[in-house]
mmCIF file of C-alpha atoms and ligand atoms in Angstrom:
data_model
loop_
_atom_site.group_PDB
_atom_site.id
_atom_site.type_symbol
_atom_site.label_atom_id
_atom_site.label_comp_id
_atom_site.label_asym_id
_atom_site.label_seq_id
_atom_site.Cartn_x
_atom_site.Cartn_y
_atom_site.Cartn_z
ATOM 1 C CA MET A 963 -54.726 -18.988 70.740
ATOM 2 C CA SER A 964 -51.684 -19.336 72.908
ATOM 3 C CA VAL A 965 -49.672 -16.481 74.252
ATOM 4 C CA SER A 966 -45.936 -17.081 74.218
ATOM 5 C CA PRO A 967 -44.166 -16.239 77.462
ATOM 6 C CA VAL A 968 -42.149 -13.041 77.568
ATOM 7 C CA GLN A 969 -38.600 -13.858 76.548
ATOM 8 C CA PRO A 970 -35.807 -12.155 78.448
ATOM 9 C CA ASP A 971 -33.868 -9.722 76.284
ATOM 10 C CA PRO A 972 -30.604 -11.602 75.539
ATOM 11 C CA SER A 973 -28.670 -8.314 75.653
ATOM 12 C CA VAL A 974 -29.686 -7.789 79.284
ATOM 13 C CA ILE A 975 -27.425 -9.613 81.680
ATOM 14 C CA GLY A 976 -28.243 -9.448 85.362
ATOM 15 C CA GLY A 977 -30.685 -6.605 84.717
ATOM 16 C CA VAL A 978 -28.028 -4.359 83.164
ATOM 17 C CA PRO A 979 -28.263 -3.939 79.396
ATOM 18 C CA LYS A 980 -25.039 -4.973 77.694
ATOM 19 C CA ALA A 981 -23.759 -2.272 75.386
ATOM 20 C CA PRO A 982 -23.247 -3.589 71.834
ATOM 21 C CA PHE A 983 -19.595 -3.775 70.786
ATOM 22 C CA ALA A 984 -19.978 -1.817 67.557
ATOM 23 C CA LEU A 985 -22.437 0.853 66.467
ATOM 24 C CA MET A 986 -22.490 1.330 62.707
ATOM 25 C CA PRO A 987 -22.981 4.813 61.212
ATOM 26 C CA LYS A 988 -26.564 5.847 60.477
ATOM 27 C CA LEU A 989 -26.139 7.563 57.154
ATOM 28 C CA ALA A 990 -29.451 9.399 57.145
ATOM 29 C CA ARG A 991 -28.445 11.348 60.242
ATOM 30 C CA LEU A 992 -24.677 11.244 60.708
ATOM 31 C CA PHE A 993 -23.505 14.115 58.503
ATOM 32 C CA ASN A 994 -26.772 16.026 58.695
ATOM 33 C CA ASP A 995 -26.646 16.169 62.506
ATOM 34 C CA ARG A 996 -22.949 16.998 62.372
ATOM 35 C CA ALA A 997 -23.515 19.906 59.992
ATOM 36 C CA SER A 998 -26.220 21.295 62.277
ATOM 37 C CA ARG A 999 -23.886 20.986 65.241
ATOM 38 C CA PHE A 1000 -21.099 22.829 63.377
ATOM 39 C CA GLU A 1001 -23.586 25.618 62.592
ATOM 40 C CA ALA A 1002 -24.782 25.821 66.195
ATOM 41 C CA LEU A 1003 -21.223 25.912 67.551
ATOM 42 C CA ALA A 1004 -20.250 28.604 65.041
ATOM 43 C CA GLN A 1005 -22.757 31.013 66.569
ATOM 44 C CA SER A 1006 -20.780 31.486 69.750
ATOM 45 C CA SER A 1007 -17.236 30.656 68.724
ATOM 46 C CA HIS A 1008 -14.267 32.764 67.712
ATOM 47 C CA LEU A 1009 -13.646 29.972 65.173
ATOM 48 C CA ALA A 1010 -16.977 30.822 63.503
ATOM 49 C CA ALA A 1011 -15.607 31.206 59.963
ATOM 50 C CA TYR A 1012 -13.877 27.835 60.057
ATOM 51 C CA LEU A 1013 -16.793 26.070 61.756
ATOM 52 C CA ASN A 1014 -19.182 27.434 59.109
ATOM 53 C CA PHE A 1015 -16.847 26.240 56.356
ATOM 54 C CA LEU A 1016 -16.829 22.766 57.935
ATOM 55 C CA ALA A 1017 -20.623 22.907 58.261
ATOM 56 C CA GLY A 1018 -20.677 23.409 54.483
ATOM 57 C CA ILE A 1019 -18.256 20.514 53.932
ATOM 58 C CA THR A 1020 -20.417 18.305 56.148
ATOM 59 C CA ARG A 1021 -23.634 19.350 54.347
ATOM 60 C CA ILE A 1022 -22.078 18.123 51.106
ATOM 61 C CA GLN A 1023 -21.132 14.862 52.834
ATOM 62 C CA SER A 1024 -24.752 14.568 53.952
ATOM 63 C CA GLU A 1025 -26.084 15.174 50.426
ATOM 64 C CA LEU A 1026 -23.750 12.734 48.721
ATOM 65 C CA VAL A 1027 -24.020 9.948 51.245
ATOM 66 C CA SER A 1028 -27.595 9.306 50.145
ATOM 67 C CA ALA A 1029 -27.626 10.704 46.605
ATOM 68 C CA LEU A 1030 -25.135 8.279 45.079
ATOM 69 C CA PRO A 1031 -25.967 4.692 44.150
ATOM 70 C CA PRO A 1032 -24.910 2.294 46.947
ATOM 71 C CA PRO A 1033 -21.271 1.185 46.798
ATOM 72 C CA GLU A 1034 -20.374 -2.422 46.184
ATOM 73 C CA PRO A 1035 -20.696 -3.937 49.680
ATOM 74 C CA VAL A 1036 -17.903 -5.731 51.518
ATOM 75 C CA ARG A 1037 -18.333 -9.407 50.643
ATOM 76 C CA ALA A 1038 -19.726 -11.691 53.356
ATOM 77 C CA ASP A 1039 -16.844 -14.180 53.074
ATOM 78 C CA ARG A 1040 -14.397 -11.314 53.539
ATOM 79 C CA VAL A 1041 -16.239 -10.220 56.694
ATOM 80 C CA GLU A 1042 -16.071 -13.739 58.132
ATOM 81 C CA ARG A 1043 -12.396 -14.173 57.217
ATOM 82 C CA ALA A 1044 -11.573 -10.836 58.819
ATOM 83 C CA ARG A 1045 -13.505 -11.865 61.923
ATOM 84 C CA ALA A 1046 -11.596 -15.143 62.216
ATOM 85 C CA ASN A 1047 -8.275 -13.327 61.920
ATOM 86 C CA ALA A 1048 -9.200 -10.289 64.063
ATOM 87 C CA MET A 1049 -8.789 -7.973 61.090
ATOM 88 C CA PRO A 1050 -11.015 -5.094 59.943
ATOM 89 C CA PRO A 1051 -13.235 -6.252 57.028
ATOM 90 C CA ILE A 1052 -12.905 -3.018 55.029
ATOM 91 C CA ASP A 1053 -9.743 -3.098 52.958
ATOM 92 C CA ARG A 1054 -8.151 0.244 53.777
ATOM 93 C CA ALA A 1055 -5.399 -0.085 51.217
ATOM 94 C CA ALA A 1056 -7.775 -0.862 48.359
ATOM 95 C CA MET A 1057 -10.823 1.255 49.080
ATOM 96 C CA GLY A 1058 -9.415 4.463 47.578
ATOM 97 C CA SER A 1059 -8.980 2.954 44.136
ATOM 98 C CA SER A 1060 -12.520 1.585 43.668
ATOM 99 C CA PRO A 1061 -14.642 3.276 40.970
ATOM 100 C CA ASP A 1062 -17.373 3.917 43.583
ATOM 101 C CA CYS A 1063 -14.920 5.799 45.732
ATOM 102 C CA ARG A 1064 -13.479 7.843 42.860
ATOM 103 C CA GLU A 1065 -16.977 8.945 41.876
ATOM 104 C CA VAL A 1066 -17.590 10.147 45.450
ATOM 105 C CA LEU A 1067 -14.351 12.114 45.349
ATOM 106 C CA ARG A 1068 -15.138 13.666 41.977
ATOM 107 C CA GLN A 1069 -18.614 14.776 43.012
ATOM 108 C CA PHE A 1070 -17.460 15.994 46.407
ATOM 109 C CA PHE A 1071 -14.721 18.188 44.905
ATOM 110 C CA GLU A 1072 -17.180 19.590 42.375
ATOM 111 C CA LYS A 1073 -19.752 20.511 45.037
ATOM 112 C CA ALA A 1074 -17.103 22.000 47.317
ATOM 113 C CA GLU A 1075 -16.452 24.685 44.673
ATOM 114 C CA ALA A 1076 -19.592 26.524 45.747
ATOM 115 C CA LEU A 1077 -18.538 26.842 49.407
ATOM 116 C CA GLU A 1078 -17.466 30.186 50.718
ATOM 117 C CA LYS A 1079 -13.802 29.898 51.657
ATOM 118 C CA PRO A 1080 -10.534 31.796 51.962
ATOM 119 C CA ALA A 1081 -8.337 32.151 48.866
ATOM 120 C CA ALA A 1082 -5.839 29.528 50.064
ATOM 121 C CA ALA A 1083 -8.614 26.959 50.519
ATOM 122 C CA SER A 1084 -9.959 27.750 47.017
ATOM 123 C CA GLU A 1085 -6.543 27.323 45.512
ATOM 124 C CA ALA A 1086 -6.033 24.015 47.326
ATOM 125 C CA LEU A 1087 -9.371 22.744 46.037
ATOM 126 C CA ALA A 1088 -8.525 23.748 42.464
ATOM 127 C CA GLN A 1089 -5.287 21.775 42.731
ATOM 128 C CA VAL A 1090 -7.075 18.750 44.172
ATOM 129 C CA ARG A 1091 -9.678 18.848 41.401
ATOM 130 C CA THR A 1092 -7.061 18.914 38.686
ATOM 131 C CA ALA A 1093 -4.643 16.494 40.381
ATOM 132 C CA ASP A 1094 -3.367 13.714 38.139
ATOM 133 C CA GLU A 1095 -3.758 10.056 39.075
ATOM 134 C CA GLU A 1096 -0.362 9.853 40.764
ATOM 135 C CA MET A 1097 -1.045 12.895 42.935
ATOM 136 C CA LEU A 1098 -4.549 11.787 43.862
ATOM 137 C CA THR A 1099 -3.357 8.272 44.765
ATOM 138 C CA TRP A 1100 -0.644 9.804 46.931
ATOM 139 C CA MET A 1101 -3.130 12.003 48.788
ATOM 140 C CA ILE A 1102 -5.585 9.135 49.307
ATOM 141 C CA GLY A 1103 -2.683 7.035 50.626
ATOM 142 C CA ASN A 1104 -1.786 9.746 53.153
ATOM 143 C CA VAL A 1105 -5.380 9.991 54.333
ATOM 144 C CA MET A 1106 -5.658 6.214 54.711
ATOM 145 C CA ALA A 1107 -2.368 6.161 56.629
ATOM 146 C CA ASP A 1108 -3.712 8.875 58.995
ATOM 147 C CA ASP A 1109 -0.580 10.800 58.162
ATOM 148 C CA LEU A 1110 -1.162 14.173 56.522
ATOM 149 C CA PRO A 1111 1.805 16.263 55.346
ATOM 150 C CA VAL A 1112 1.788 19.639 57.115
ATOM 151 C CA GLU A 1113 2.567 21.571 53.942
ATOM 152 C CA SER A 1114 -0.622 20.441 52.201
ATOM 153 C CA LEU A 1115 -3.195 20.043 54.973
ATOM 154 C CA ALA A 1116 -5.762 22.141 53.094
ATOM 155 C CA HIS A 1117 -5.575 19.793 50.107
ATOM 156 C CA HIS A 1118 -5.846 16.698 52.267
ATOM 157 C CA LEU A 1119 -8.863 18.066 54.136
ATOM 158 C CA TYR A 1120 -10.975 17.731 50.968
ATOM 159 C CA VAL A 1121 -9.675 14.251 50.190
ATOM 160 C CA ALA A 1122 -10.260 13.114 53.790
ATOM 161 C CA ALA A 1123 -13.797 14.525 53.838
ATOM 162 C CA ALA A 1124 -14.642 12.691 50.615
ATOM 163 C CA MET A 1125 -13.092 9.457 51.883
ATOM 164 C CA GLN A 1126 -15.235 9.746 55.035
ATOM 165 C CA ILE A 1127 -18.341 9.584 52.823
ATOM 166 C CA HIS A 1128 -17.200 6.447 51.030
ATOM 167 C CA ALA A 1129 -15.919 4.747 54.201
ATOM 168 C CA ALA A 1130 -19.104 5.512 56.153
ATOM 169 C CA ARG A 1131 -21.183 4.058 53.298
ATOM 170 C CA LEU A 1132 -19.134 0.850 53.366
ATOM 171 C CA ALA A 1133 -19.311 0.647 57.165
ATOM 172 C CA ALA A 1134 -23.071 1.260 57.176
ATOM 173 C CA GLY A 1135 -23.462 -1.867 55.036
ATOM 174 C CA LEU A 1136 -21.716 -4.046 57.629
ATOM 175 C CA ASP A 1137 -23.420 -5.999 60.391
ATOM 176 C CA GLY A 1138 -21.927 -4.599 63.609
ATOM 177 C CA SER A 1139 -22.499 -7.880 65.432
ATOM 178 C CA ARG A 1140 -19.976 -9.574 63.104
ATOM 179 C CA LEU A 1141 -17.143 -7.202 64.084
ATOM 180 C CA VAL A 1142 -14.529 -8.090 66.671
ATOM 181 C CA PRO A 1143 -11.959 -6.021 68.596
ATOM 182 C CA ILE A 1144 -8.726 -5.618 66.626
ATOM 183 C CA ARG A 1145 -6.228 -3.719 68.765
ATOM 184 C CA VAL A 1146 -6.443 -0.759 71.065
ATOM 185 C CA GLY A 1147 -7.122 2.451 69.138
ATOM 186 C CA VAL A 1148 -7.988 0.655 65.887
ATOM 187 C CA CYS A 1149 -11.438 0.746 64.245
ATOM 188 C CA PRO A 1150 -12.918 -2.754 63.995
ATOM 189 C CA ALA A 1151 -14.561 -1.923 60.648
ATOM 190 C CA CYS A 1152 -11.877 -0.089 58.659
ATOM 191 C CA GLY A 1153 -8.710 -0.061 60.773
ATOM 192 C CA GLY A 1154 -8.772 3.741 61.185
ATOM 193 C CA ARG A 1155 -7.818 5.745 64.253
ATOM 194 C CA PRO A 1156 -10.361 7.320 66.592
ATOM 195 C CA VAL A 1157 -11.092 11.055 66.614
ATOM 196 C CA ALA A 1158 -12.004 10.794 70.286
ATOM 197 C CA SER A 1159 -14.309 8.790 72.505
ATOM 198 C CA MET A 1160 -17.769 9.528 73.792
ATOM 199 C CA VAL A 1161 -19.728 8.541 76.865
ATOM 200 C CA ILE A 1162 -23.181 8.047 75.437
ATOM 201 C CA GLY A 1163 -26.594 8.610 76.927
ATOM 202 C CA PHE A 1164 -28.976 6.702 74.719
ATOM 203 C CA HIS A 1165 -31.232 3.938 75.834
ATOM 204 C CA GLY A 1166 -29.679 0.541 76.319
ATOM 205 C CA ALA A 1167 -26.126 1.774 76.696
ATOM 206 C CA GLU A 1168 -26.272 4.717 79.110
ATOM 207 C CA GLY A 1169 -22.875 5.569 80.444
ATOM 208 C CA ALA A 1170 -21.054 3.269 78.033
ATOM 209 C CA ARG A 1171 -18.022 4.682 76.249
ATOM 210 C CA TYR A 1172 -17.416 4.422 72.526
ATOM 211 C CA ALA A 1173 -14.397 5.376 70.454
ATOM 212 C CA SER A 1174 -15.401 6.981 67.163
ATOM 213 C CA CYS A 1175 -13.527 6.236 63.932
ATOM 214 C CA SER A 1176 -12.121 9.276 62.109
ATOM 215 C CA CYS A 1177 -12.563 7.535 58.775
ATOM 216 C CA CYS A 1178 -15.739 5.410 58.625
ATOM 217 C CA ALA A 1179 -17.577 6.776 61.726
ATOM 218 C CA THR A 1180 -18.052 3.327 63.282
ATOM 219 C CA MET A 1181 -18.183 3.533 67.077
ATOM 220 C CA TRP A 1182 -16.788 0.772 69.224
ATOM 221 C CA ASN A 1183 -17.146 0.050 72.896
ATOM 222 C CA GLU A 1184 -14.263 0.628 75.280
ATOM 223 C CA VAL A 1185 -14.155 0.595 79.084
ATOM 224 C CA ARG A 1186 -14.606 4.005 80.715
ATOM 225 C CA VAL A 1187 -11.059 4.550 81.975
ATOM 226 C CA LYS A 1188 -8.436 3.394 79.499
ATOM 227 C CA CYS A 1189 -5.819 4.987 77.264
ATOM 228 C CA LEU A 1190 -6.946 4.486 73.672
ATOM 229 C CA ALA A 1191 -3.391 4.922 72.423
ATOM 230 C CA CYS A 1192 -1.614 2.201 74.437
ATOM 231 C CA GLY A 1193 -4.410 0.371 76.268
ATOM 232 C CA SER A 1194 -3.178 1.153 79.783
ATOM 233 C CA THR A 1195 -5.836 1.424 82.486
ATOM 234 C CA LYS A 1196 -3.333 2.720 85.034
ATOM 235 C CA GLY A 1197 -1.973 6.251 85.296
ATOM 236 C CA ILE A 1198 -5.025 7.760 83.576
ATOM 237 C CA GLY A 1199 -6.088 11.295 84.471
ATOM 238 C CA TYR A 1200 -8.425 13.965 83.138
ATOM 239 C CA ARG A 1201 -7.859 17.620 82.243
ATOM 240 C CA ALA A 1202 -10.309 20.239 81.073
ATOM 241 C CA VAL A 1203 -10.477 23.900 80.212
ATOM 242 C CA GLU A 1204 -11.819 25.827 83.199
ATOM 243 C CA THR A 1205 -15.577 26.373 82.740
ATOM 244 C CA GLY A 1206 -16.527 27.888 86.088
ATOM 245 C CA ASP A 1207 -19.087 25.894 88.064
ATOM 246 C CA GLU A 1208 -20.257 23.672 85.243
ATOM 247 C CA GLU A 1209 -18.488 20.392 84.684
ATOM 248 C CA ALA A 1210 -16.741 20.264 81.314
ATOM 249 C CA THR A 1211 -18.417 18.085 78.670
ATOM 250 C CA VAL A 1212 -15.159 17.680 76.741
ATOM 251 C CA LYS A 1213 -12.082 16.526 78.643
ATOM 252 C CA ALA A 1214 -8.612 15.288 77.846
ATOM 253 C CA GLU A 1215 -7.954 11.738 78.985
ATOM 254 C CA VAL A 1216 -4.234 11.669 79.667
ATOM 255 C CA CYS A 1217 -2.018 8.629 80.007
ATOM 256 C CA ASP A 1218 1.185 8.564 82.018
ATOM 257 C CA THR A 1219 2.224 5.242 80.497
ATOM 258 C CA CYS A 1220 2.649 6.460 76.915
ATOM 259 C CA ASN A 1221 2.385 10.233 77.466
ATOM 260 C CA SER A 1222 -0.494 10.735 75.085
ATOM 261 C CA TRP A 1223 -3.962 12.186 75.437
ATOM 262 C CA MET A 1224 -7.293 11.932 73.688
ATOM 263 C CA LYS A 1225 -10.556 13.816 74.042
ATOM 264 C CA ILE A 1226 -13.484 12.222 75.816
ATOM 265 C CA LEU A 1227 -16.903 13.787 75.204
ATOM 266 C CA TYR A 1228 -19.780 13.421 77.639
ATOM 267 C CA GLN A 1229 -22.764 13.111 75.346
ATOM 268 C CA ASN A 1230 -24.696 11.735 78.315
ATOM 269 C CA LYS A 1231 -24.531 15.284 79.723
ATOM 270 C CA ASN A 1232 -25.200 17.085 76.434
ATOM 271 C CA PRO A 1233 -26.968 14.994 73.757
ATOM 272 C CA SER A 1234 -26.146 17.481 70.986
ATOM 273 C CA LEU A 1235 -22.383 16.828 71.183
ATOM 274 C CA ASP A 1236 -20.888 15.511 67.942
ATOM 275 C CA VAL A 1237 -17.504 13.862 68.036
ATOM 276 C CA VAL A 1238 -16.058 15.721 65.038
ATOM 277 C CA ALA A 1239 -17.775 19.099 65.377
ATOM 278 C CA ASP A 1240 -17.069 19.327 69.098
ATOM 279 C CA ASP A 1241 -13.509 18.154 68.577
ATOM 280 C CA VAL A 1242 -12.846 21.139 66.308
ATOM 281 C CA ALA A 1243 -14.802 23.566 68.474
ATOM 282 C CA SER A 1244 -12.889 22.530 71.606
ATOM 283 C CA LEU A 1245 -9.600 23.678 70.123
ATOM 284 C CA GLY A 1246 -8.981 25.506 73.419
ATOM 285 C CA LEU A 1247 -8.331 22.128 75.036
ATOM 286 C CA ASP A 1248 -5.736 21.307 72.376
ATOM 287 C CA LEU A 1249 -4.017 24.612 73.066
ATOM 288 C CA LEU A 1250 -4.038 23.854 76.789
ATOM 289 C CA MET A 1251 -2.568 20.392 76.191
ATOM 290 C CA LYS A 1252 0.045 21.742 73.821
ATOM 291 C CA ASP A 1253 1.896 23.169 76.818
ATOM 292 C CA THR A 1254 2.110 19.767 78.514
ATOM 293 C CA GLU A 1255 4.338 16.744 77.953
ATOM 294 C CA TYR A 1256 1.399 14.802 76.468
ATOM 295 C CA LYS A 1257 0.986 14.187 72.741
ATOM 296 C CA ARG A 1258 -2.425 14.230 71.033
ATOM 297 C CA ALA A 1259 -3.494 10.705 70.009
ATOM 298 C CA GLY A 1260 -6.897 11.532 68.464
ATOM 299 C CA PHE A 1261 -6.875 11.889 64.683
ATOM 300 C CA ASP A 1262 -9.062 14.463 62.951
ATOM 301 C CA PRO A 1263 -8.258 15.726 59.442
ATOM 302 C CA PHE A 1264 -10.344 18.854 60.200
ATOM 303 C CA LEU A 1265 -8.139 19.741 63.151
ATOM 304 C CA MET A 1266 -4.615 19.344 61.873
ATOM 305 C CA GLY A 1267 -1.800 21.816 62.157
ATOM 306 C CA TYR A 1268 -2.777 23.176 65.559
HETATM 307 ZN ZN1 ZN B 1314 -13.441 2.945 60.727
HETATM 308 ZN ZN1 ZN B 1315 -1.271 5.337 76.923
#
């Protein structure tokens, strides 16, 4: 019997593990962990009612993501063509009209009925559930364009949450190693915009930063100090809400080149941070930044209108 020599790990270069470019969503945990985080944050927040409502929304996402039959996967030749042309393989324009996607929407809206919510949110849901094809297509189009009309944010929240389920299921079926960078601030899987970025703490990529897609939950690697709106690495600064002696685990990365800002979360300092739940719960930072000349670049359908 011969013993093969130990092969060096190809992802380790010069003793430092190389962070993978893309991390695909893990469906079994993504929404479940997020719902738990919303619930935990609600316990000590003045936004408790809203955070608990979003915990309920996220629990439904968690149920449906595994309960439904798998969606038709993105075809391999499409993935390779997208890779060759530096395009995202998921067809953003078409995904909302697939029968798989419409079934997710229908079931999500039905389950959302049971959530405790204010009258306005109930009324919005009733209108979404009974929307005709033209209206539904319009709302899906707004969500896919990351452009939600202020007068119907409550309606779009449900559509966006349902689309997140479908998009995450499509993304989870992709091989992350076949994805390539598209442009700054653009998801390499679906072309969506990031909610925020996160410095992660897990093994093999400690201290690496990942932007997190607001639509399909794919995370992609970015250098630590860089504006994710315009790509500048110069004129970058950090702001945070005063937290006494402790260093803030959510900061605003501000860019003097394009005058925008995006949240950066330090999951390496607090492993329970979730990019969406902690984005909503750190609304205080948005209020602080509102009084500055910088414009929010992170996109989160759960945190619109503030
Ligand atoms: Zn995406
Ligand atoms: Zn910038």
